Coordinates of C-alpha atoms and ligand atoms in Angstrom, one line a residue:
X1 CA -7.8 11.1 4.4
X2 CA -7.3 9.6 0.9
X3 CA -4.1 10.5 -0.8
X4 CA -2.5 9.6 -4.1
X5 CA 1.1 8.3 -4.0
X6 CA 2.5 7.3 -7.3
X7 CA 3.9 3.8 -6.7
X8 CA 5.7 3.8 -10.0
X9 CA 7.6 6.8 -9.0
X10 CA 8.3 5.3 -5.6
X11 CA 9.7 2.2 -7.2
X12 CA 12.0 4.2 -9.5
X13 CA 13.2 6.5 -6.7
X14 CA 16.9 5.9 -5.9
X15 CA 17.9 5.2 -2.3
X16 CA 18.3 8.4 -0.3
X17 CA 16.3 10.5 -2.8
X18 CA 13.5 12.7 -1.7
X19 CA 10.2 10.8 -1.3
X20 CA 7.4 11.3 -3.7
X21 CA 4.8 13.7 -2.3
X22 CA 1.2 12.9 -2.2
X23 CA -1.6 15.1 -3.4
X24 CA -1.9 16.8 0.0
X25 CA 1.9 17.4 0.2
X26 CA 2.3 15.9 3.6
X27 CA 5.8 17.2 4.0
X28 CA 5.7 16.7 7.8
X29 CA 5.5 13.0 7.1
X30 CA 8.6 12.9 5.0
X31 CA 11.3 10.5 6.3
X32 CA 14.1 12.0 8.2
X33 CA 15.3 9.1 10.2
X34 CA 17.1 6.0 9.3
X35 CA 18.5 6.6 5.8
X36 CA 22.0 5.3 5.8
X37 CA 22.3 5.5 9.6
X38 CA 22.4 1.7 10.2
X39 CA 24.4 -1.3 9.0
X40 CA 23.2 -2.2 5.6
X41 CA 20.9 -5.2 5.3
X42 CA 21.7 -8.0 3.0
X43 CA 19.9 -7.7 -0.3
X44 CA 19.4 -10.9 -2.3
X45 CA 19.3 -10.6 -6.0
X46 CA 18.8 -7.8 -8.3
X47 CA 15.7 -6.6 -10.0
X48 CA 15.5 -6.5 -13.8
X49 CA 15.0 -3.2 -15.5
X50 CA 14.8 0.3 -14.0
X51 CA 12.3 -0.2 -11.2
X52 CA 14.8 -1.2 -8.6
X53 CA 15.1 1.3 -5.8
X54 CA 17.6 -0.7 -3.8
X55 CA 21.4 -0.8 -4.0
X56 CA 22.5 -4.4 -3.7
X57 CA 24.9 -4.5 -0.7
X58 CA 25.9 -8.1 -0.8
X59 CA 24.7 -10.3 -3.6
X60 CA 24.3 -13.8 -2.3
X61 CA 23.8 -16.0 -5.3
X62 CA 22.9 -15.3 -8.9
X63 CA 19.9 -16.8 -10.7
X64 CA 19.9 -20.5 -11.2
X65 CA 18.9 -21.7 -7.7
X66 CA 16.0 -23.4 -9.3
X67 CA 15.7 -25.4 -12.5
X68 CA 13.2 -24.5 -15.2
X69 CA 11.1 -27.5 -14.1
X70 CA 11.0 -26.3 -10.5
X71 CA 10.2 -22.8 -11.6
X72 CA 7.4 -24.1 -13.8
X73 CA 6.0 -25.8 -10.8
X74 CA 6.2 -22.6 -8.8
X75 CA 4.4 -20.8 -11.6
X76 CA 1.7 -23.4 -11.6
X77 CA 1.2 -22.9 -7.9
X78 CA 1.1 -19.1 -8.2
X79 CA -1.4 -19.3 -11.0
X80 CA -3.5 -21.7 -8.9
X81 CA -3.6 -19.3 -6.1
X82 CA -4.4 -16.4 -8.5
X83 CA -7.3 -18.3 -10.1
X84 CA -8.5 -19.5 -6.7
X85 CA -8.7 -16.0 -5.3
X86 CA -10.4 -14.7 -8.5
X87 CA -13.0 -17.4 -8.0
X88 CA -13.4 -16.5 -4.4
X89 CA -14.0 -12.9 -5.4
X90 CA -16.6 -14.0 -8.0
X91 CA -18.5 -16.2 -5.5
X92 CA -18.3 -13.6 -2.7
X93 CA -19.8 -11.0 -5.0
X94 CA -22.5 -13.6 -5.9
X95 CA -23.4 -13.7 -2.2
X96 CA -22.3 -17.3 -1.7
X97 CA -19.5 -16.7 0.8
X98 CA -20.2 -15.4 4.3
X99 CA -18.0 -12.9 6.2
X100 CA -15.5 -10.3 5.0
X101 CA -12.8 -11.4 2.6
X102 CA -9.3 -10.1 1.7
X103 CA -7.4 -11.5 -1.3
X104 CA -3.7 -11.2 -1.9
X105 CA -3.7 -10.9 -5.7
X106 CA -0.2 -9.6 -6.6
X107 CA 1.5 -11.2 -3.6
X108 CA 1.6 -14.8 -4.8
X109 CA 5.4 -14.9 -5.1
X110 CA 5.8 -14.3 -1.4
X111 CA 3.5 -17.1 -0.3
X112 CA 5.0 -19.6 -2.8
X113 CA 8.6 -18.5 -2.5
X114 CA 8.6 -18.7 1.3
X115 CA 6.5 -21.9 1.7
X116 CA 8.5 -23.8 -0.9
X117 CA 11.6 -23.1 1.2
X118 CA 10.1 -24.6 4.3
X119 CA 10.9 -28.1 5.6
X120 CA 8.5 -30.6 7.1
X121 CA 7.7 -29.6 10.6
X122 CA 8.1 -25.9 10.1
X123 CA 5.0 -23.9 11.0
X124 CA 3.5 -20.6 9.8
X125 CA 1.2 -18.0 11.1
X126 CA -0.7 -15.9 8.6
X127 CA -2.8 -12.7 8.5
X128 CA -6.2 -11.6 7.4
X129 CA -5.0 -12.1 3.8
X130 CA -4.3 -15.8 4.2
X131 CA -5.5 -17.8 1.2
X132 CA -2.2 -17.9 -0.7
X133 CA -0.2 -18.8 2.4
X134 CA -2.7 -21.5 3.2
X135 CA -2.6 -23.1 -0.2
X136 CA 1.2 -22.8 -0.4
X137 CA 1.5 -24.5 3.0
X138 CA -0.4 -27.6 1.7
X139 CA -4.1 -27.2 2.4
X140 CA -5.9 -28.4 -0.7
X141 CA -8.1 -26.1 -2.7
X142 CA -11.1 -28.3 -1.8
X143 CA -10.5 -27.9 1.9
X144 CA -9.9 -24.2 1.7
X145 CA -12.9 -23.5 -0.5
X146 CA -15.1 -25.6 1.8
X147 CA -13.8 -23.6 4.7
X148 CA -14.8 -20.3 2.9
X149 CA -18.2 -21.8 2.4
X150 CA -18.4 -22.6 6.1
X151 CA -18.6 -26.4 5.6
X152 CA -17.6 -29.2 7.9
X153 CA -15.2 -30.5 5.2
X154 CA -13.3 -27.2 5.4
X155 CA -9.7 -27.2 6.8
X156 CA -11.1 -25.7 10.1
X157 CA -14.4 -27.6 9.8
X158 CA -16.2 -24.4 8.9
X159 CA -15.4 -22.7 12.3
X160 CA -12.8 -20.4 10.9
X161 CA -13.8 -18.9 7.5
X162 CA -11.4 -16.7 5.7
X163 CA -9.9 -14.7 8.6
X164 CA -9.7 -17.4 11.2
X165 CA -8.9 -20.5 9.3
X166 CA -6.1 -22.8 10.4
X167 CA -4.7 -26.2 9.5
X168 CA -2.8 -27.7 12.3
X169 CA -1.9 -30.9 10.5
X170 CA -0.2 -28.9 7.8
X171 CA 1.6 -26.7 10.3
X172 CA -0.6 -23.7 9.7
X173 CA -1.3 -22.0 13.0
X174 CA -3.8 -19.9 11.3
X175 CA -5.0 -16.7 9.8
X176 CA -5.6 -13.8 12.1
X177 CA -8.1 -10.9 12.0
X178 CA -6.0 -9.1 14.6
X179 CA -3.3 -7.2 12.7
X180 CA 0.1 -8.5 14.2
X181 CA -1.7 -11.2 16.1
X182 CA 0.4 -14.0 14.6
X183 CA 3.7 -12.5 15.6
X184 CA 3.8 -13.5 19.3
X185 CA 2.4 -16.9 18.3
X186 CA 5.4 -17.4 16.1
X187 CA 7.9 -16.3 18.8
X188 CA 6.1 -18.7 21.2
X189 CA 6.2 -21.7 18.7
X190 CA 9.9 -21.0 18.0
X191 CA 10.6 -20.9 21.7
X192 CA 8.9 -24.3 22.1
X193 CA 11.1 -25.7 19.2
X194 CA 14.2 -24.3 21.0
X195 CA 13.2 -25.8 24.3
X196 CA 12.5 -29.2 22.8
X197 CA 15.7 -29.0 20.7
X198 CA 13.7 -29.7 17.5
X199 CA 15.2 -28.5 14.2
X200 CA 12.0 -26.6 13.2
X201 CA 11.4 -23.0 12.3
X202 CA 8.3 -20.9 12.9
X203 CA 7.4 -18.3 10.3
X204 CA 5.2 -15.2 10.6
X205 CA 3.7 -13.4 7.6
X206 CA 2.6 -9.8 8.3
X207 CA 2.1 -6.5 6.4
X208 CA 3.8 -3.2 6.6
X209 CA 0.9 -1.8 8.7
X210 CA 1.6 -4.5 11.3
X211 CA 5.1 -3.1 11.9
X212 CA 3.5 -0.3 13.9
X213 CA 1.6 -2.7 16.2
X214 CA 2.8 -3.3 19.7
X215 CA 2.9 -7.1 19.3
X216 CA 5.4 -6.7 16.4
X217 CA 7.9 -5.0 18.7
X218 CA 7.3 -7.3 21.6
X219 CA 7.5 -10.5 19.5
X220 CA 10.7 -9.5 17.6
X221 CA 12.4 -8.2 20.7
X222 CA 11.9 -11.4 22.6
X223 CA 12.6 -13.6 19.6
X224 CA 16.0 -11.9 19.1
X225 CA 16.8 -11.8 22.8
X226 CA 16.2 -15.5 23.1
X227 CA 17.6 -16.3 19.6
X228 CA 14.6 -18.5 18.8
X229 CA 14.3 -20.2 15.4
X230 CA 11.8 -17.8 13.8
X231 CA 11.6 -16.0 10.4
X232 CA 9.5 -12.8 10.3
X233 CA 8.3 -12.3 6.7
X234 CA 7.2 -8.7 6.0
X235 CA 4.9 -8.5 3.0
X236 CA 5.5 -4.9 2.3
X237 CA 2.6 -4.1 -0.1
X238 CA 2.9 -0.4 0.6
X239 CA -0.6 0.0 2.0
X240 CA -2.4 -0.6 5.3
X241 CA -6.0 -0.5 4.2
X242 CA -6.2 3.0 2.5
X243 CA -3.2 4.4 4.3
X244 CA 0.0 4.6 2.2
X245 CA 3.2 3.7 3.9
X246 CA 4.5 7.3 3.9
X247 CA 1.6 8.2 6.2
X248 CA 1.9 5.4 8.7
X249 CA 5.7 5.0 9.1
X250 CA 8.4 7.7 9.3
X251 CA 11.1 5.6 7.7
X252 CA 11.1 4.5 4.1
X253 CA 13.0 1.3 4.4
X254 CA 11.1 -1.1 6.7
X255 CA 14.0 -3.6 6.8
X256 CA 15.6 -1.1 9.2
X257 CA 13.0 -2.0 11.8
X258 CA 15.1 -5.2 12.3
X259 CA 18.1 -3.0 13.4
X260 CA 16.2 -1.9 16.5
X261 CA 16.4 -5.5 17.7
X262 CA 19.9 -6.3 16.4
X263 CA 18.2 -8.8 14.1
X264 CA 19.6 -10.0 10.7
X265 CA 17.5 -8.7 7.8
X266 CA 17.3 -9.9 4.3
X267 CA 15.6 -7.9 1.6
X268 CA 14.2 -9.3 -1.5
X269 CA 12.1 -8.4 -4.5
X270 CA 8.8 -9.9 -3.5
X271 CA 7.6 -10.0 -7.1
X272 CA 10.3 -12.4 -8.1
X273 CA 9.6 -15.9 -6.7
X274 CA 13.1 -17.2 -7.1
X275 CA 14.5 -14.3 -5.2
X276 CA 12.0 -14.8 -2.4
X277 CA 12.8 -18.5 -2.3
X278 CA 16.5 -17.8 -2.1
X279 CA 16.1 -15.2 0.6
X280 CA 13.7 -17.5 2.5
X281 CA 16.2 -20.5 2.3
X282 CA 18.9 -18.3 3.7
X283 CA 16.7 -17.0 6.5
X284 CA 15.5 -20.5 7.4
X285 CA 19.0 -21.9 7.4
X286 CA 20.1 -19.1 9.7
X287 CA 17.3 -19.6 12.1
X288 CA 17.4 -23.4 12.1
X289 CA 21.2 -23.4 12.8
X290 CA 20.6 -21.6 16.1
X291 CA 21.9 -18.2 15.0
X292 CA 18.6 -16.5 15.8
X293 CA 15.6 -15.1 14.0
X294 CA 15.7 -13.3 10.6
X295 CA 13.6 -10.5 9.3
X296 CA 12.8 -11.2 5.6
X297 CA 11.6 -8.1 3.9
X298 CA 9.6 -8.8 0.7
X299 CA 8.9 -5.8 -1.5
X300 CA 5.5 -6.5 -3.0
X301 CA 2.3 -4.9 -4.1
X302 CA -1.4 -5.6 -3.7
X303 CA -2.9 -5.4 -7.1
X304 CA -6.5 -5.3 -5.9
X305 CA -8.5 -3.6 -3.1
X306 CA -7.9 -4.1 0.6
X307 CA -11.1 -6.1 0.8
X308 CA -13.4 -7.5 -1.9
X309 CA -15.6 -4.5 -2.9
X310 CA -13.1 -1.8 -1.9
X311 CA -13.6 1.1 -4.4
X312 CA -9.9 2.1 -3.9
X313 CA -10.6 5.8 -4.0
X314 CA -7.2 6.3 -2.3
X315 CA -5.0 5.3 -5.2
X316 CA -5.1 6.4 -8.8
X317 CA -6.1 4.2 -11.7
X318 CA -2.7 5.0 -13.3
X319 CA -0.9 3.6 -10.3
X320 CA -3.0 0.4 -10.4
X321 CA -2.5 0.0 -14.1
X322 CA 1.2 0.7 -13.9
X323 CA 1.7 -2.0 -11.2
X324 CA -0.4 -4.5 -13.0
X325 CA 1.6 -4.0 -16.2
X326 CA 5.0 -3.9 -14.7
X327 CA 5.0 -5.7 -11.4
X328 CA 2.7 -8.7 -11.6
X329 CA 4.7 -11.6 -10.2
X330 CA 2.9 -14.1 -12.5
X331 CA 3.6 -12.1 -15.7
X332 CA 7.2 -11.7 -14.5
X333 CA 7.7 -15.5 -14.1
X334 CA 5.8 -16.3 -17.3
X335 CA 8.2 -14.0 -19.3
X336 CA 11.1 -15.5 -17.5
X337 CA 10.0 -19.0 -18.4
X338 CA 9.2 -17.9 -21.9
X339 CA 5.9 -19.7 -21.8
X340 CA 4.1 -19.3 -25.1
X341 CA 0.3 -19.1 -25.2
X342 CA -0.3 -22.8 -25.6
X343 CA 2.0 -23.6 -22.6
X344 CA 0.3 -21.0 -20.5
X345 CA -3.2 -22.1 -21.6
X346 CA -2.4 -25.7 -20.7
X347 CA -1.4 -24.8 -17.1
X348 CA -4.2 -22.3 -16.8
X349 CA -6.8 -24.9 -17.9
X350 CA -5.4 -27.4 -15.4
X351 CA -5.5 -25.0 -12.4
X352 CA -8.9 -23.5 -13.4
X353 CA -10.4 -27.0 -13.4
X354 CA -9.0 -27.6 -9.9
X355 CA -10.6 -24.4 -8.7
X356 CA -13.9 -25.1 -10.4
X357 CA -14.0 -28.5 -8.8
X358 CA -13.3 -27.0 -5.4
X359 CA -16.4 -24.9 -5.7
X360 CA -18.5 -27.9 -6.5
X361 CA -16.9 -29.8 -3.6
X362 CA -17.6 -26.9 -1.2
X363 CA -21.2 -26.4 -2.4
X364 CA -21.9 -30.1 -1.8
X365 CA -20.3 -30.0 1.6
X366 CA -22.0 -30.5 4.9
X367 CA -23.4 -27.6 6.9
X368 CA -22.3 -27.6 10.5
X369 CA -25.1 -28.2 13.1
X370 CA -26.2 -25.1 15.0
X371 CA -26.0 -27.0 18.3
X372 CA -22.3 -27.5 17.6
X373 CA -21.6 -23.7 17.4
X374 CA -20.0 -23.6 20.9
X375 CA -18.0 -26.7 20.5
X376 CA -14.3 -26.0 21.1
X377 CA -15.1 -22.7 22.8
X378 CA -13.2 -22.5 26.1
X379 CA -14.6 -20.2 28.9
Ligands
TPP401 C1 -5.1 -4.7 15.9 C2 -5.9 -4.3 14.7 N1 -5.9 -3.0 14.4 C3 -6.6 -2.6 13.3 C4 -7.3 -3.5 12.5 C5 -8.0 -3.1 11.3 N2 -7.2 -3.5 10.1 C6 -7.5 -4.6 9.4 S1 -6.5 -4.8 8.1 C7 -5.6 -3.4 8.5 C8 -4.5 -3.0 7.6 C9 -3.3 -3.9 7.9 O1 -2.3 -3.5 7.0 P1 -1.0 -4.4 6.7 O2 -0.6 -5.0 8.0 O3 -0.1 -3.6 5.9 O4 -1.6 -5.7 5.9 P2 -2.3 -5.7 4.5 O5 -3.8 -5.4 4.7 O6 -1.6 -4.6 3.6 O7 -2.1 -7.0 4.0 C10 -6.2 -2.8 9.6 C11 -5.6 -1.6 10.1 C12 -7.2 -4.9 12.9 N3 -7.8 -5.8 12.2 N4 -6.5 -5.2 14.0

């Protein structure tokens, strides 16, 4: 049943305050568990302005982890991902891309902040919303676009498409159409690193909806029990398809999920790439040094529909507009860097050309042969 939760109000709500009711007044869904009952999680950084709902418990480092030059480079990558996904949407609507596509517009800071903190040899497992993670992990726009067009030149040689792409050479174990499917893979990969005494970390991306899937609990439970080098990155975009978090989870602070496993949790503003980066660095160091896995909770927002073409009848135009205006990670970083129009246009032109070229590359790619369809299928 569709409902309308005002995200802006949720963001402004102080910790412990009564939750915002949706239009149907689902009072039986209000949170009663968890608030204040557990050890506080560590909160990295502080959000600017009045939107912060979180009380910083322990501030780790102040701003300044990254130089302006580095931040500009992060900005370029986030904008590349944004322009890439906008182009994907355009070409999908034009009927050129097969399958079913999900974009992660609004969540770019999580992909870039986490992947930039990785070291060579670290691996990731992604979700059905995988393009940003894939680009940030090093797959080129050409290879990714070719994959979406189903071409042999694609990162998975056209066998994967948007929801099943992978790039083993770049340490990307793949997207996953099964919600929560990447989590046990990451526990398994991290167990292998531990067995082989390799200083590598396996990282899982997953959404808030996935925290209610059985594999989430199994994977995190074993990961903590065995103290494997894993980082579990929650991209908390507040929606699972059309279901708001208040209707799929009885607690309001999902970082508390980690408490059930005795796992260290770090919470960051997922719209602030530097904060994500800093939190990810800490999480990775913790995991790599043998102290066990970390739950990295990134508070973010999906600025577009669940899938391309989603009419979004479940959330109000005001909410969408509010978040676009106040919580877009790219605008946030642009303001922070004080990029003027000509600076911005220069970066935009550069990334737009890369994206345009990737479409040309993909269109000129090679179609797989029908007789090869069952190649690599194990029975
Ligand atoms: C095991 C499983 N159950 C249900 C679905 C259908 N489904 C696809 S995406 C989705 C929502 C997932 O929400 P979340 O994990 O928060 O990720 P988000 O879409 O917000 O990125 C659901 C329920 C699925 N693909 N796999």
